[in-house]
Tab-separated table of C-alpha atoms in Angstrom:
chain	number	residue	atom	x	y	z
F	1	MET	CA	65.702	99.191	96.120
F	2	ILE	CA	69.384	100.188	96.477
F	3	PRO	CA	71.513	98.278	99.000
F	4	THR	CA	74.152	100.236	100.882
F	5	THR	CA	76.983	98.448	102.618
F	6	SER	CA	79.358	99.256	105.412
F	7	SER	CA	81.995	97.245	107.202
F	8	SER	CA	79.501	96.197	109.869
F	9	GLN	CA	76.161	95.694	108.150
F	10	VAL	CA	74.074	95.751	105.005
F	11	SER	CA	70.947	97.894	104.806
F	12	VAL	CA	68.297	97.910	102.097
F	13	HIS	CA	66.594	101.225	101.364
F	14	SER	CA	63.292	101.780	99.576
F	15	ILE	CA	64.303	105.219	98.410
F	16	ALA	CA	61.637	106.513	96.059
F	17	PRO	CA	58.527	105.776	94.000
F	18	ALA	CA	59.262	104.102	90.673
F	19	GLN	CA	57.895	107.216	88.942
F	20	VAL	CA	56.995	110.725	90.112
F	21	ILE	CA	54.889	113.060	87.979
F	22	ARG	CA	55.009	116.548	89.483
F	23	GLY	CA	53.610	119.970	88.735
F	24	SER	CA	50.479	121.706	87.517
F	25	GLY	CA	48.496	119.247	85.374
F	26	ALA	CA	50.366	116.186	86.629
F	27	TRP	CA	47.104	114.242	87.025
F	28	ASN	CA	46.211	114.571	83.336
F	29	GLN	CA	49.784	113.727	82.376
F	30	SER	CA	49.683	110.579	84.514
F	31	GLN	CA	46.784	108.855	82.768
F	32	ALA	CA	48.928	106.834	80.360
F	33	SER	CA	51.209	105.681	83.190
F	34	ILE	CA	48.230	104.661	85.325
F	35	SER	CA	46.691	102.708	82.437
F	36	ARG	CA	49.900	100.720	82.093
F	37	LEU	CA	49.781	99.692	85.749
F	38	PHE	CA	46.241	98.292	85.933
F	39	LYS	CA	42.797	98.116	84.359
F	40	ASN	CA	40.451	97.663	87.312
F	41	PRO	CA	41.813	99.741	90.215
F	42	LEU	CA	40.364	100.458	93.625
F	43	LEU	CA	40.171	104.232	94.196
F	44	LEU	CA	40.495	104.811	97.932
F	45	GLY	CA	39.532	108.013	99.733
F	46	ARG	CA	37.883	109.245	102.888
F	47	SER	CA	37.096	112.917	103.489
F	48	GLN	CA	33.732	114.369	102.482
F	49	SER	CA	35.555	117.602	101.619
F	50	THR	CA	37.395	115.836	98.765
F	51	GLU	CA	34.493	113.630	97.622
F	52	ALA	CA	33.672	115.758	94.570
F	53	LEU	CA	37.328	115.907	93.598
F	54	ARG	CA	37.687	112.123	93.881
F	55	SER	CA	34.579	111.678	91.745
F	56	LYS	CA	36.259	113.821	89.085
F	57	LEU	CA	39.384	111.637	89.272
F	58	CYS	CA	37.184	108.565	88.896
F	59	CYS	CA	35.479	110.012	85.811
F	60	ASP	CA	38.855	110.785	84.257
F	61	LEU	CA	40.030	107.224	84.842
F	62	ASN	CA	36.824	105.738	83.436
F	63	ALA	CA	37.145	107.978	80.363
F	64	ASN	CA	40.573	106.479	79.784
F	65	GLY	CA	39.175	102.942	79.691
F	66	LEU	CA	39.683	101.874	83.319
F	67	LYS	CA	36.994	100.194	85.365
F	68	VAL	CA	37.232	101.939	88.738
F	69	TYR	CA	35.812	100.695	92.021
F	70	GLN	CA	35.501	103.459	94.634
F	71	GLN	CA	35.756	102.785	98.351
F	72	ASN	CA	36.129	105.038	101.409
F	73	LEU	CA	37.827	104.597	104.741
F	74	GLU	CA	35.522	104.907	107.717
F	75	HIS	CA	38.368	105.543	110.174
F	76	ASP	CA	42.042	106.414	110.060
F	77	CYS	CA	44.425	103.813	108.633
F	78	CYS	CA	43.341	100.883	110.818
F	79	GLU	CA	42.997	97.118	110.646
F	80	LEU	CA	39.209	97.248	110.792
F	81	ASP	CA	39.039	99.267	107.575
F	82	LEU	CA	41.878	97.407	105.889
F	83	GLN	CA	40.274	94.005	106.413
F	84	ARG	CA	36.921	95.243	105.096
F	85	ILE	CA	38.403	96.929	102.038
F	86	GLN	CA	40.670	93.989	101.255
F	87	LYS	CA	37.604	91.737	101.014
F	88	ASP	CA	35.911	94.257	98.712
F	89	PHE	CA	39.073	94.465	96.590
F	90	ILE	CA	39.052	90.706	96.035
F	91	ARG	CA	35.285	90.559	95.508
F	92	GLN	CA	35.487	93.272	92.813
F	93	SER	CA	38.493	91.610	91.104
F	94	CYS	CA	40.552	94.789	91.400
F	95	ASP	CA	44.150	94.717	90.221
F	96	GLY	CA	45.700	97.747	91.949
F	97	VAL	CA	45.175	100.642	94.357
F	98	ILE	CA	44.930	104.367	93.706
F	99	SER	CA	44.945	106.239	97.009
F	100	ALA	CA	43.801	109.873	96.861
F	101	GLY	CA	43.694	112.023	99.982
F	102	GLY	CA	45.673	112.941	103.074
F	103	GLY	CA	48.366	111.012	104.871
F	104	LYS	CA	46.198	108.380	106.526
F	105	VAL	CA	44.417	107.578	103.249
F	106	LEU	CA	47.758	107.315	101.466
F	107	ASP	CA	49.107	105.088	104.241
F	108	ALA	CA	46.071	102.805	104.024
F	109	GLY	CA	46.329	102.510	100.256
F	110	LYS	CA	50.039	101.702	100.374
F	111	LEU	CA	49.580	99.097	103.087
F	112	LEU	CA	46.666	97.467	101.277
F	113	ALA	CA	48.659	97.257	98.044
F	114	ASP	CA	51.653	95.895	99.936
F	115	ARG	CA	49.602	93.106	101.518
F	116	LEU	CA	47.938	92.190	98.221
F	117	ASP	CA	51.196	92.553	96.259
F	118	VAL	CA	49.626	94.809	93.628
F	119	ALA	CA	50.603	98.134	92.069
F	120	CYS	CA	49.991	101.330	94.032
F	121	VAL	CA	49.480	104.931	92.914
F	122	THR	CA	49.405	107.750	95.455
F	123	VAL	CA	47.663	111.056	94.710
F	124	PRO	CA	48.135	113.518	97.598
F	125	LEU	CA	45.281	115.989	97.909
F	126	SER	CA	47.207	118.182	100.350
F	127	ALA	CA	50.859	118.881	101.137
F	128	ALA	CA	50.376	117.954	104.791
F	129	THR	CA	52.634	114.905	104.581
F	130	CYS	CA	55.249	112.990	102.588
F	131	ALA	CA	53.169	109.794	102.895
F	132	GLY	CA	52.686	109.733	99.123
F	133	TRP	CA	56.417	109.017	98.753
F	134	THR	CA	57.442	106.633	101.505
F	135	ALA	CA	57.536	102.855	102.070
F	136	LEU	CA	55.959	103.229	105.496
F	137	SER	CA	52.434	103.248	106.918
F	138	ASN	CA	51.195	104.215	110.383
F	139	LEU	CA	48.409	102.137	111.890
F	140	TYR	CA	45.777	103.562	114.242
F	141	SER	CA	42.938	102.164	116.296
F	142	PRO	CA	39.363	102.731	115.050
F	143	ASP	CA	39.215	105.550	117.612
F	144	GLY	CA	42.243	107.292	116.084
F	145	ALA	CA	44.945	106.320	118.595
F	146	PHE	CA	48.368	105.534	117.145
F	147	GLU	CA	49.285	101.851	117.455
F	148	ARG	CA	52.418	101.162	115.383
F	149	ASP	CA	54.200	101.833	112.129
F	150	GLN	CA	54.642	99.256	109.399
F	151	GLY	CA	57.515	99.166	106.917
F	152	LEU	CA	56.517	98.218	103.365
F	153	LYS	CA	58.335	96.227	100.707
F	154	ARG	CA	58.669	99.198	98.373
F	155	CYS	CA	57.618	102.769	97.704
F	156	PRO	CA	54.577	103.421	95.484
F	157	ASP	CA	54.803	102.559	91.798
F	158	LEU	CA	53.651	106.065	90.898
F	159	LEU	CA	53.287	109.322	92.809
F	160	VAL	CA	51.120	111.961	91.145
F	161	PHE	CA	51.942	115.295	92.779
F	162	ASP	CA	49.636	117.749	91.031
F	163	HIS	CA	49.949	121.361	92.190
F	164	GLN	CA	46.439	122.144	90.928
F	165	LEU	CA	44.991	119.470	93.203
F	166	LEU	CA	47.095	120.641	96.144
F	167	LEU	CA	45.873	124.215	95.710
F	168	LYS	CA	42.354	123.062	96.587
F	169	ALA	CA	43.440	121.964	100.077
F	170	PRO	CA	42.869	124.203	103.131
F	171	VAL	CA	45.819	126.405	104.091
F	172	ARG	CA	45.837	124.711	107.476
F	173	THR	CA	47.013	121.465	105.877
F	174	LEU	CA	50.066	123.165	104.367
F	175	ALA	CA	51.030	124.682	107.716
F	176	SER	CA	50.730	121.199	109.202
F	177	GLY	CA	52.950	119.785	106.457
F	178	ILE	CA	55.559	122.458	107.132
F	179	ALA	CA	55.771	121.413	110.777
F	180	ASP	CA	56.032	117.733	109.846
F	181	ALA	CA	58.813	118.455	107.343
F	182	LEU	CA	60.707	120.676	109.799
F	183	ALA	CA	60.842	117.713	112.186
F	184	LYS	CA	63.114	115.878	109.718
F	185	TRP	CA	66.016	118.084	110.806
F	186	TYR	CA	65.274	118.376	114.498
F	187	GLU	CA	64.902	114.608	114.840
F	188	ALA	CA	67.486	113.289	112.369
F	189	SER	CA	70.193	115.625	113.634
F	190	VAL	CA	69.786	114.085	117.093
F	191	SER	CA	69.359	110.432	116.135
F	192	SER	CA	71.811	110.269	113.225
F	193	GLY	CA	73.940	113.428	113.295
F	194	SER	CA	76.996	111.503	114.528
F	195	SER	CA	76.603	108.606	112.072
F	196	ARG	CA	79.705	107.628	110.090
F	197	ASP	CA	77.597	106.280	107.221
F	198	GLY	CA	77.994	108.614	104.256
F	199	VAL	CA	74.450	108.169	102.986
F	200	ILE	CA	73.030	108.846	106.443
F	201	GLN	CA	75.207	111.958	106.752
F	202	GLN	CA	73.916	113.191	103.402
F	203	ALA	CA	70.294	112.568	104.429
F	204	VAL	CA	70.844	114.571	107.626
F	205	GLN	CA	72.365	117.455	105.667
F	206	MET	CA	69.439	117.391	103.251
F	207	ALA	CA	67.196	117.736	106.294
F	208	ARG	CA	69.165	120.818	107.354
F	209	VAL	CA	68.784	122.398	103.899
F	210	LEU	CA	65.082	121.527	103.959
F	211	ARG	CA	64.698	123.247	107.330
F	212	ASP	CA	66.498	126.368	106.070
F	213	GLN	CA	64.283	126.612	103.000
F	214	LEU	CA	61.133	126.233	105.085
F	215	LEU	CA	62.291	128.889	107.532
F	216	ILE	CA	62.746	131.251	104.588
F	217	ASP	CA	59.713	130.409	102.426
F	218	SER	CA	56.934	129.177	104.712
F	219	LEU	CA	55.200	132.446	105.520
F	220	ASP	CA	55.299	133.602	101.884
F	221	ALA	CA	53.884	130.234	100.837
F	222	ILE	CA	50.944	130.626	103.208
F	223	ARG	CA	50.305	134.209	102.089
F	224	GLU	CA	50.460	133.484	98.344
F	225	PRO	CA	49.017	130.064	97.456
F	226	GLY	CA	50.230	129.003	94.035
F	227	GLY	CA	53.172	131.406	94.077
F	228	VAL	CA	56.853	130.585	93.651
F	229	ALA	CA	57.474	130.153	97.387
F	230	TRP	CA	54.319	128.030	97.680
F	231	LYS	CA	55.552	125.657	94.977
F	232	ARG	CA	58.915	125.287	96.693
F	233	VAL	CA	57.273	124.608	100.040
F	234	VAL	CA	54.709	122.043	98.855
F	235	ASP	CA	57.460	120.189	96.984
F	236	ALA	CA	59.616	120.305	100.115
F	237	CYS	CA	56.839	118.909	102.312
F	238	GLY	CA	55.515	116.271	99.943
F	239	LEU	CA	58.649	115.207	98.079
F	240	THR	CA	61.957	116.282	99.625
F	241	ALA	CA	60.916	115.107	103.088
F	242	GLY	CA	60.224	111.722	101.525
F	243	VAL	CA	63.653	111.635	99.854
F	244	ILE	CA	65.275	112.176	103.251
F	245	GLY	CA	63.318	109.314	104.780
F	246	GLY	CA	64.126	107.090	101.814
F	247	LEU	CA	67.860	107.752	101.925
F	248	GLY	CA	68.126	107.707	105.697
F	249	GLY	CA	65.814	104.752	106.204
F	250	ALA	CA	65.347	103.280	109.649
F	251	ARG	CA	68.734	104.630	110.729
F	252	CYS	CA	67.702	108.250	110.178
F	253	ARG	CA	65.033	108.067	112.824
F	254	THR	CA	62.163	109.994	114.232
F	255	VAL	CA	62.733	110.949	117.864
F	256	ALA	CA	60.713	112.837	120.471
F	257	ALA	CA	58.604	115.014	118.162
F	258	HIS	CA	56.833	112.006	116.652
F	259	ALA	CA	56.774	110.174	119.988
F	260	VAL	CA	54.863	113.128	121.454
F	261	HIS	CA	52.496	112.999	118.470
F	262	ASN	CA	51.897	109.305	119.110
F	263	GLY	CA	51.166	109.998	122.760
F	264	LEU	CA	48.771	112.836	121.988
F	265	THR	CA	46.723	110.621	119.671
F	266	GLN	CA	45.755	108.541	122.714
F	267	LEU	CA	43.449	111.385	123.801
F	268	GLU	CA	40.154	111.890	121.991
F	269	ALA	CA	40.423	115.653	122.513
F	270	CYS	CA	43.406	115.702	120.115
F	271	HIS	CA	41.863	113.709	117.272
F	272	ALA	CA	40.801	116.847	115.409
F	273	VAL	CA	44.391	118.159	115.559
F	274	LEU	CA	46.290	117.336	112.363
F	275	HIS	CA	49.314	115.030	112.322
F	276	GLY	CA	51.823	117.779	111.572
F	277	GLU	CA	50.253	120.104	114.130
F	278	LYS	CA	50.942	117.550	116.849
F	279	VAL	CA	54.447	116.928	115.462
F	280	GLY	CA	55.238	120.665	115.446
F	281	PHE	CA	54.269	120.887	119.109
F	282	GLY	CA	56.421	117.788	119.626
F	283	ILE	CA	59.450	119.589	118.179
F	284	LEU	CA	59.117	122.264	120.850
F	285	VAL	CA	58.841	119.567	123.515
F	286	GLN	CA	61.931	117.788	122.160
F	287	LEU	CA	63.972	120.992	122.138
F	288	ARG	CA	62.894	121.679	125.710
F	289	LEU	CA	64.055	118.168	126.709
F	290	GLU	CA	67.395	118.648	124.927
F	291	GLU	CA	67.906	121.917	126.740
F	292	ARG	CA	66.858	120.837	130.226
F	293	LEU	CA	68.009	117.218	130.335
F	294	GLY	CA	70.767	117.264	127.744
F	295	GLY	CA	72.238	120.653	128.667
F	296	ASN	CA	72.128	121.698	125.011
F	297	ARG	CA	72.231	125.499	124.698
F	298	LEU	CA	71.810	125.256	120.927
F	299	ALA	CA	68.451	123.592	121.559
F	300	ALA	CA	67.331	126.643	123.529
F	301	GLN	CA	68.409	128.874	120.639
F	302	ALA	CA	66.549	126.667	118.131
F	303	HIS	CA	63.446	126.831	120.336
F	304	ARG	CA	63.549	130.646	120.362
F	305	GLN	CA	63.913	130.643	116.561
F	306	LEU	CA	61.132	128.151	115.867
F	307	LEU	CA	58.454	129.249	118.349
F	308	PRO	CA	57.457	132.538	116.636
F	309	LEU	CA	57.336	130.860	113.208
F	310	LEU	CA	54.973	128.169	114.428
F	311	ARG	CA	52.794	130.858	115.986
F	312	GLU	CA	52.707	132.874	112.752
F	313	LEU	CA	51.720	129.730	110.857
F	314	GLY	CA	48.806	129.244	113.248
F	315	LEU	CA	50.212	126.009	114.628
F	316	PRO	CA	49.669	124.835	118.225
F	317	VAL	CA	52.526	125.655	120.591
F	318	CYS	CA	50.959	124.853	123.978
F	319	LEU	CA	48.447	122.510	125.570
F	320	ASP	CA	45.684	125.133	125.306
F	321	ASP	CA	46.190	125.299	121.535
F	322	LEU	CA	45.810	121.511	121.354
F	323	GLY	CA	42.500	121.620	123.222
F	324	LEU	CA	44.133	120.211	126.349
F	325	GLY	CA	44.065	123.295	128.526
F	326	HIS	CA	41.643	121.569	130.880
F	327	ALA	CA	43.014	118.042	130.485
F	328	SER	CA	43.223	116.075	133.706
F	329	LEU	CA	46.497	114.964	135.227
F	330	ASN	CA	45.581	111.364	134.379
F	331	GLN	CA	45.084	112.272	130.716
F	332	LEU	CA	48.457	114.004	130.464
F	333	GLN	CA	50.081	111.085	132.241
F	334	GLN	CA	48.548	108.797	129.641
F	335	VAL	CA	50.232	110.842	126.896
F	336	CYS	CA	53.588	110.725	128.636
F	337	GLN	CA	53.454	107.046	129.490
F	338	PHE	CA	52.634	106.110	125.904
F	339	ALA	CA	55.388	108.359	124.537
F	340	CYS	CA	57.878	106.816	126.986
F	341	ARG	CA	56.811	103.191	126.496
F	342	ALA	CA	59.417	100.550	125.633
F	343	GLY	CA	60.446	100.797	121.989
F	344	SER	CA	59.254	104.384	121.616
F	345	ASP	CA	61.140	106.702	119.275
F	346	LEU	CA	61.625	108.963	122.300
F	347	HIS	CA	64.444	106.679	123.438
F	348	HIS	CA	66.566	107.679	120.445
F	349	LEU	CA	67.421	110.791	122.463
F	350	PRO	CA	70.953	110.515	123.892
F	351	PHE	CA	69.689	110.747	127.477
F	352	GLU	CA	66.985	109.137	129.586
F	353	VAL	CA	63.537	110.716	129.658
F	354	THR	CA	61.028	109.758	132.340
F	355	PRO	CA	57.273	110.376	132.057
F	356	GLY	CA	57.660	113.054	134.744
F	357	ALA	CA	60.354	114.910	132.797
F	358	LEU	CA	58.260	114.685	129.652
F	359	MET	CA	55.279	116.102	131.546
F	360	GLU	CA	57.336	119.168	132.511
F	361	ALA	CA	58.361	119.659	128.876
F	362	LEU	CA	54.767	119.309	127.666
F	363	VAL	CA	53.531	121.933	130.102
F	364	GLY	CA	56.458	124.257	129.368
F	365	ALA	CA	56.661	123.747	125.587
F	366	ALA	CA	55.912	127.408	124.818
F	367	GLU	CA	58.082	128.912	127.551
F	368	THR	CA	60.999	130.985	126.283
F	369	SER	CA	64.336	130.427	127.978
F	370	PRO	CA	66.470	133.458	128.822
F	371	VAL	CA	69.374	134.223	126.501
F	372	LEU	CA	72.551	133.288	128.340
F	373	PRO	CA	75.849	135.126	127.763
């Protein structure tokens, strides 16, 4: 925890995990560090597609003298699961949490460890998110609707970012992670681009460099899993994006892209769409709002640059792609009203956005504006 001061306020940043072990074979390398943190950990997971992999992780931990208790989420990161698993944690006399999976599993493990005040290890099994890094968890309803985010006291004690494990994930998850990481620039540049705080300025510029690298490397990363570009991209999505959030903190905010994601989660038809896929669509919506309501011609240019890349990555760029081509007006209004609710990140935009204006941007997210002289 590093405090940063200015003439007007003091802010405390949870910048990074206490230790990061990265690269091919990181899991094997991490065993000694894990053994120093606890002896009877809870290993938390969820997806059936990673069940065999988690069983292998459990065997490795047991072989190194740990007594591991395995437990699975039944839903996304939600109170119903957290309360159940917390009781099991206490009943089994566990002394720490190892969370292995995607973003919602990592969020649940971090939040559980935070509430119990025990050590936490995150083991991402895809590069779809930087959740393995951050001191933040998102809470959802049992039905998968976003409810709120929850700041945590600190980042994980250990992040194991093993490229061999990440290679086993579907390509779709990496494309989703690329979209989520790209949002760091498009949102932070709006919410914090004019900040006078040096650390915030540096976080925003890191987000710009991150965007540039993803624009260059993303397609090669998708085409050649395990290659040089792939390694740069997975590290960018899972690690660098987390650094930006750690440095920028609450003052380097998410804006409309994540607000649109949060609104879309209110519809059951979108629950099979990955987090980053919804965020990527949200970037297009935000740029459309900046162009139409904010009069920002650079936003129109950014939209024209980003749209073909998202399409080439197989990411959703319109309501049809999200499975909402036949959504009712009431359903779309529900998305917009949630995204525009009081306290929403959408209101970090420098202009007012009504549910009606957001509806127009949702419907026209994939429209290409003419190039003006």
